[in-house]
Short mmCIF file of C-alpha atoms and ligand atoms in Angstrom, two decimals:
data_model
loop_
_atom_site.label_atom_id
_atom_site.label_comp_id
_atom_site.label_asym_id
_atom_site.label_seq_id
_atom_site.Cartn_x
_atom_site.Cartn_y
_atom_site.Cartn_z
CA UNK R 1 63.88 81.57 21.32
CA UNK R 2 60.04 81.00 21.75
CA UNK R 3 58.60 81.69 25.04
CA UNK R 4 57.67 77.84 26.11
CA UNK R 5 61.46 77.29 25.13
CA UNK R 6 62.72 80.02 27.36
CA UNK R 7 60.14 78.48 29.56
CA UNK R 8 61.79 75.28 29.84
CA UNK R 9 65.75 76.26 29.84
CA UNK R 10 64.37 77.97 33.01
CA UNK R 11 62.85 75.50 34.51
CA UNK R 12 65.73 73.59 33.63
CA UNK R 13 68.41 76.27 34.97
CA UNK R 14 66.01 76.12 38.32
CA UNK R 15 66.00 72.21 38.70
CA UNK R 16 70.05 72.15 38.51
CA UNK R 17 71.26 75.11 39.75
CA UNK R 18 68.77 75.09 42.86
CA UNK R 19 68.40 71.20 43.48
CA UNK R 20 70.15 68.85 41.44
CA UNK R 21 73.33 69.62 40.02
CA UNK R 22 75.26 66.32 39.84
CA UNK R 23 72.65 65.27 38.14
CA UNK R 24 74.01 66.48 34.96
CA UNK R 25 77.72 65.98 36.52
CA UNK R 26 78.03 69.67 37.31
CA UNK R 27 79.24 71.22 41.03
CA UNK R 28 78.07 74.38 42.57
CA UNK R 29 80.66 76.45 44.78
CA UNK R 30 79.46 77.04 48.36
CA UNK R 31 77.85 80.07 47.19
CA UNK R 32 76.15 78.58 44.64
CA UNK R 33 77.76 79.63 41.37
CA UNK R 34 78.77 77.04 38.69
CA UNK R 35 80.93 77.75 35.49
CA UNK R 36 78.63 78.88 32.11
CA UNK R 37 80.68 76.94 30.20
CA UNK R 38 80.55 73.59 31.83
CA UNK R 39 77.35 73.86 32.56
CA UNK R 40 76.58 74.62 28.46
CA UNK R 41 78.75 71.33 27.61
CA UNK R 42 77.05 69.47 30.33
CA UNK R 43 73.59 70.12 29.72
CA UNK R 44 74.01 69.35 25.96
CA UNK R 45 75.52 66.29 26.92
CA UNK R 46 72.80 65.25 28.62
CA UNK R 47 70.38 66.08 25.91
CA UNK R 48 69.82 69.74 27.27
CA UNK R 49 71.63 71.86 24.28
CA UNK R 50 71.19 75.27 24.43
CA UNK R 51 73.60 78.65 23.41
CA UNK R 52 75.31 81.32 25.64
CA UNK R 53 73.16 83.31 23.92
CA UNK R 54 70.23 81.70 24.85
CA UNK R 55 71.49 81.64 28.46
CA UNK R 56 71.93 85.23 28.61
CA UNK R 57 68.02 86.03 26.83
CA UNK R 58 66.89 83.74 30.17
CA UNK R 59 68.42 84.98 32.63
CA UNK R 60 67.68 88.45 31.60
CA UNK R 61 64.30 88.01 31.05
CA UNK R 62 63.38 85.70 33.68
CA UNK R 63 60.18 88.09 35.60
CA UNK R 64 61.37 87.23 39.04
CA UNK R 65 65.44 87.73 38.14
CA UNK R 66 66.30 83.85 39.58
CA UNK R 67 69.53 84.14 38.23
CA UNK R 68 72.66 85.83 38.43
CA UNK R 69 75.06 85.47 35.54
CA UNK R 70 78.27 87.46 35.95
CA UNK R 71 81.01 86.98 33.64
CA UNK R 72 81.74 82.73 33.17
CA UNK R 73 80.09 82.05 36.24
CA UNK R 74 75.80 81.76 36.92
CA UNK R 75 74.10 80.91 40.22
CA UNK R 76 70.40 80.64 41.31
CA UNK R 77 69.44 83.94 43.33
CA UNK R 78 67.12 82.06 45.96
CA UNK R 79 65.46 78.78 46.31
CA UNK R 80 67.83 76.07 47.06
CA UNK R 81 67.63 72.66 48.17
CA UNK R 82 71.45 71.74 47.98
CA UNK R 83 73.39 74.31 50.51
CA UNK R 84 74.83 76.89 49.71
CA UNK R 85 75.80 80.07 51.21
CA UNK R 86 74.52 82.91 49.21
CA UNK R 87 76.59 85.69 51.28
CA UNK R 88 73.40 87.69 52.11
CA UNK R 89 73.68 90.29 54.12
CA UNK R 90 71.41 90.20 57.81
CA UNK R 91 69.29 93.16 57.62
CA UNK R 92 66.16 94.97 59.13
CA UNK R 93 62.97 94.34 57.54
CA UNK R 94 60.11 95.76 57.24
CA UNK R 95 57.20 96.01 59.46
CA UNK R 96 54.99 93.64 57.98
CA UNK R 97 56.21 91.21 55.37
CA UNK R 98 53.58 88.59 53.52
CA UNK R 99 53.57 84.98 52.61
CA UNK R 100 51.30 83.56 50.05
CA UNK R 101 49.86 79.95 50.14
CA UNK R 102 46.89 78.42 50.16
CA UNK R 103 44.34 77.08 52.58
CA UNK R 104 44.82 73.19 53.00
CA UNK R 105 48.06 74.34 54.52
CA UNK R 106 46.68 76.79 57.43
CA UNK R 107 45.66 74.23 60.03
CA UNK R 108 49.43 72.75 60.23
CA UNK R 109 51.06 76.55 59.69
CA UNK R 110 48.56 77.92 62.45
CA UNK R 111 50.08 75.18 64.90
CA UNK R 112 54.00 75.45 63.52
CA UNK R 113 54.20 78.65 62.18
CA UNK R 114 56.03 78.99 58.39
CA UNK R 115 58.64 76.60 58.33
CA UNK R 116 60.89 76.35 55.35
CA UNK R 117 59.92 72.97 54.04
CA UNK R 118 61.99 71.52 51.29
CA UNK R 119 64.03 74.77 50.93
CA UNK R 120 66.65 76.30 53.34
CA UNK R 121 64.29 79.25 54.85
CA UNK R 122 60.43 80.55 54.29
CA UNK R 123 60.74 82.88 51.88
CA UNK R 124 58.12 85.73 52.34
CA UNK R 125 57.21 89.14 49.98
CA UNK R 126 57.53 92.21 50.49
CA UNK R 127 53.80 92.96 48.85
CA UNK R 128 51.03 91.27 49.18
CA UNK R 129 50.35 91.44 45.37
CA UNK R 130 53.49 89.40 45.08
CA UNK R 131 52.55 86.90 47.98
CA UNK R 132 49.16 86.59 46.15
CA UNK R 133 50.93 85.36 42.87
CA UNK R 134 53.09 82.77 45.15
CA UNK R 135 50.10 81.33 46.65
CA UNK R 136 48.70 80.90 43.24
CA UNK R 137 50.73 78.40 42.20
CA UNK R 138 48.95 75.77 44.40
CA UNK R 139 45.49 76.73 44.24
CA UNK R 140 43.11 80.05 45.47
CA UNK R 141 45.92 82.23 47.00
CA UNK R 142 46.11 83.05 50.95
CA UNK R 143 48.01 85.79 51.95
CA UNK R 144 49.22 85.48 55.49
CA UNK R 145 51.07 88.49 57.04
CA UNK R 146 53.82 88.58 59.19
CA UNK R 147 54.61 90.69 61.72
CA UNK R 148 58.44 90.63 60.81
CA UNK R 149 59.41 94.15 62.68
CA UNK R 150 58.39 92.27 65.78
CA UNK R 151 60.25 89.11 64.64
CA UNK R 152 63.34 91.08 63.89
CA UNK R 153 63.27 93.12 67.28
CA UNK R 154 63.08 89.49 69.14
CA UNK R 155 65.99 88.12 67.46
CA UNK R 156 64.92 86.33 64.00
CA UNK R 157 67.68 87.12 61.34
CA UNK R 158 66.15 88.27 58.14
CA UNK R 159 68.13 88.39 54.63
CA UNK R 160 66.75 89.65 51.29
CA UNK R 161 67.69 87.72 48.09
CA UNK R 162 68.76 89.51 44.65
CA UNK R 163 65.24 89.44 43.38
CA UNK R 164 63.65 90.80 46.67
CA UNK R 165 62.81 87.60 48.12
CA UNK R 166 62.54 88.19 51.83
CA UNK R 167 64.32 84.86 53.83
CA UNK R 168 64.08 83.51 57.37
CA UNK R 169 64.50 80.69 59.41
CA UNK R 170 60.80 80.43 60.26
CA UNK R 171 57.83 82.11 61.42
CA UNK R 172 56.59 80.96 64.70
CA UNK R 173 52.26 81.45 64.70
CA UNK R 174 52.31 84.33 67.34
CA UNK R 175 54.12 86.32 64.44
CA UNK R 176 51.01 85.90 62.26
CA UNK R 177 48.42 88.15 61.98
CA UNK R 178 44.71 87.00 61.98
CA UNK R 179 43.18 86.52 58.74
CA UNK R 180 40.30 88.87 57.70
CA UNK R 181 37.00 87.07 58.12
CA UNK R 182 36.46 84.88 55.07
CA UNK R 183 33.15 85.76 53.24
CA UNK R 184 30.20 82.97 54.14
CA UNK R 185 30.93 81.90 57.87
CA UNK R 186 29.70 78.46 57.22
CA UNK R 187 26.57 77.24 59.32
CA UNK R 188 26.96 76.31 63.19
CA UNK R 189 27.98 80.13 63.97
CA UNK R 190 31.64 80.18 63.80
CA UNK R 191 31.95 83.72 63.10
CA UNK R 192 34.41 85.53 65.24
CA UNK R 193 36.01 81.81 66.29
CA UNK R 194 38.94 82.68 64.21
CA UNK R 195 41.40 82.04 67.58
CA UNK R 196 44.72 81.33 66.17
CA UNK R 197 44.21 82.17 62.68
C1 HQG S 201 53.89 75.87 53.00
C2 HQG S 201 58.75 80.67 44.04
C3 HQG S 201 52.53 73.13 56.09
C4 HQG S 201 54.12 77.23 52.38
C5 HQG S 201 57.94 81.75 44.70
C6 HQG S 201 54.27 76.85 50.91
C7 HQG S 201 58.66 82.00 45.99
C8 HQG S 201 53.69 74.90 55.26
C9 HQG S 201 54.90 75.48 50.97
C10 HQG S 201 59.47 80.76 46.22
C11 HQG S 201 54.22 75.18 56.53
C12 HQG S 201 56.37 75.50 50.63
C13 HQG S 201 59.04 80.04 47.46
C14 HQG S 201 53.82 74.36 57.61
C15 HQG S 201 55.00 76.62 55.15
N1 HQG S 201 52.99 73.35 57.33
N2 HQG S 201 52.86 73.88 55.04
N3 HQG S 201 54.26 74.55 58.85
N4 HQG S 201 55.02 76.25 56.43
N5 HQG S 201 54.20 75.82 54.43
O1 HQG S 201 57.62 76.38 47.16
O2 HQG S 201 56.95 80.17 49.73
O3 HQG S 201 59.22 80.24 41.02
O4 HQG S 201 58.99 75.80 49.22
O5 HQG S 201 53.01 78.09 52.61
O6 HQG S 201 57.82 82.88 43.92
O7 HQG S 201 55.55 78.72 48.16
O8 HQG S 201 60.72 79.00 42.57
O9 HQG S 201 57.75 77.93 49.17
O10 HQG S 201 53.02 76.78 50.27
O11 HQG S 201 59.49 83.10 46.02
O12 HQG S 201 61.47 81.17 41.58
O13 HQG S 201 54.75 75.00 52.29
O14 HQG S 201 59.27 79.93 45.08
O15 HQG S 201 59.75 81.20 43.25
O16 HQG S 201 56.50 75.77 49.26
O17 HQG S 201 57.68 79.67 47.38
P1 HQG S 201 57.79 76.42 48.64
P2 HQG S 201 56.87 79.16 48.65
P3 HQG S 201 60.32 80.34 42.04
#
């Protein structure tokens, strides 16, 4: 299988195991798994053909391991829009965890904090190499970090996915660290007014 094709049954495997399943007239458990086989038939019968084989090159290539196949059943490791219950354990996190995105989005997450937006929780990294690759896809990456020991200690559940994805319910602003000082401080002298960054 070329890459861009690999590329594709991934971004397919994403759309319907994460977002839209009946689409293609297939059902997710409550946690989230769906049968290989149906889902085979179904996507071909939507136009969509592709092998086991094929399935199993994806899945086990994929760079940020998004799915799980085990035995006849797959399921989407993180990222849904449809619930589901993934069965993650709560557990402590780290001191500082990071979130990557970009900077039209700072005014509304310095006033809200990280909330999870389309998806069922913010999903944060546990580098901030990572969080700078996440913030990429939308532009010049921000990385934001959180102060999720603090978090954690005042009550906010945390879970980690199976590819390391760090999940919460949200981040309220207090629990964000300043951002270094950008490079230029633009003219009128707002250097140092970085209050609630
Ligand atoms: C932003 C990818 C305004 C947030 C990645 C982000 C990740 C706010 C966007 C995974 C906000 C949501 C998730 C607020 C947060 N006001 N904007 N209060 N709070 N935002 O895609 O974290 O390729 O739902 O900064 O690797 O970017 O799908 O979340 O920019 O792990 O496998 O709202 O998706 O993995 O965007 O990415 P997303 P995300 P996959």
């Amino acid at each position: 299988m070329r890459p861009r094709q690999a590329t594709r049954l991934s971004k397919y495997l994403s759309l319907h195991l994460r977002h839209a399943p009946d689409q293609i007239g297939i059902t997710l458990d409550a946690q989230g798994w769906t049968s290989v086989e149906t889902l085979i038939a179904q996507a071909a019968a939507h136009g969509f053909p592709f092998t086991r084989e094929e399935l199993a090159r994806v899945v086990a290539d994929s760079d940020k391991r998004r799915f799980t196949l085990d035995g006849d059943r797959i399921r989407a490791n993180q990222g849904h829009t449809v619930p589901v219950d993934l069965g993650l354990e709560f557990l402590a996190p780290p001191e500082r965890l990071y979130h990557g995105t970009v900077d039209r989005f700072l005014p509304a997450i310095r006033t809200e904090g990280l909330r999870p937006m389309k998806r069922h929780a913010v999903h944060l990294s546990a580098d901030p190499e990572t969080a700078t690759r996440v913030g990429a896809r939308r532009g010049e990456p921000v990385v934001l970090t959180v102060r999720a020991g603090v978090l954690h200690r005042a009550g906010h559940r945390f879970q980690r996915s199976a590819n390391g994805v760090w999940l919460t319910d949200s981040v309220p602003p207090e629990a964000l660290e300043p951002l270094e000082p950008g490079p230029a401080p633009t003219a009128g002298g707002a250097a140092g007014d970085r209050s609630g960054s």
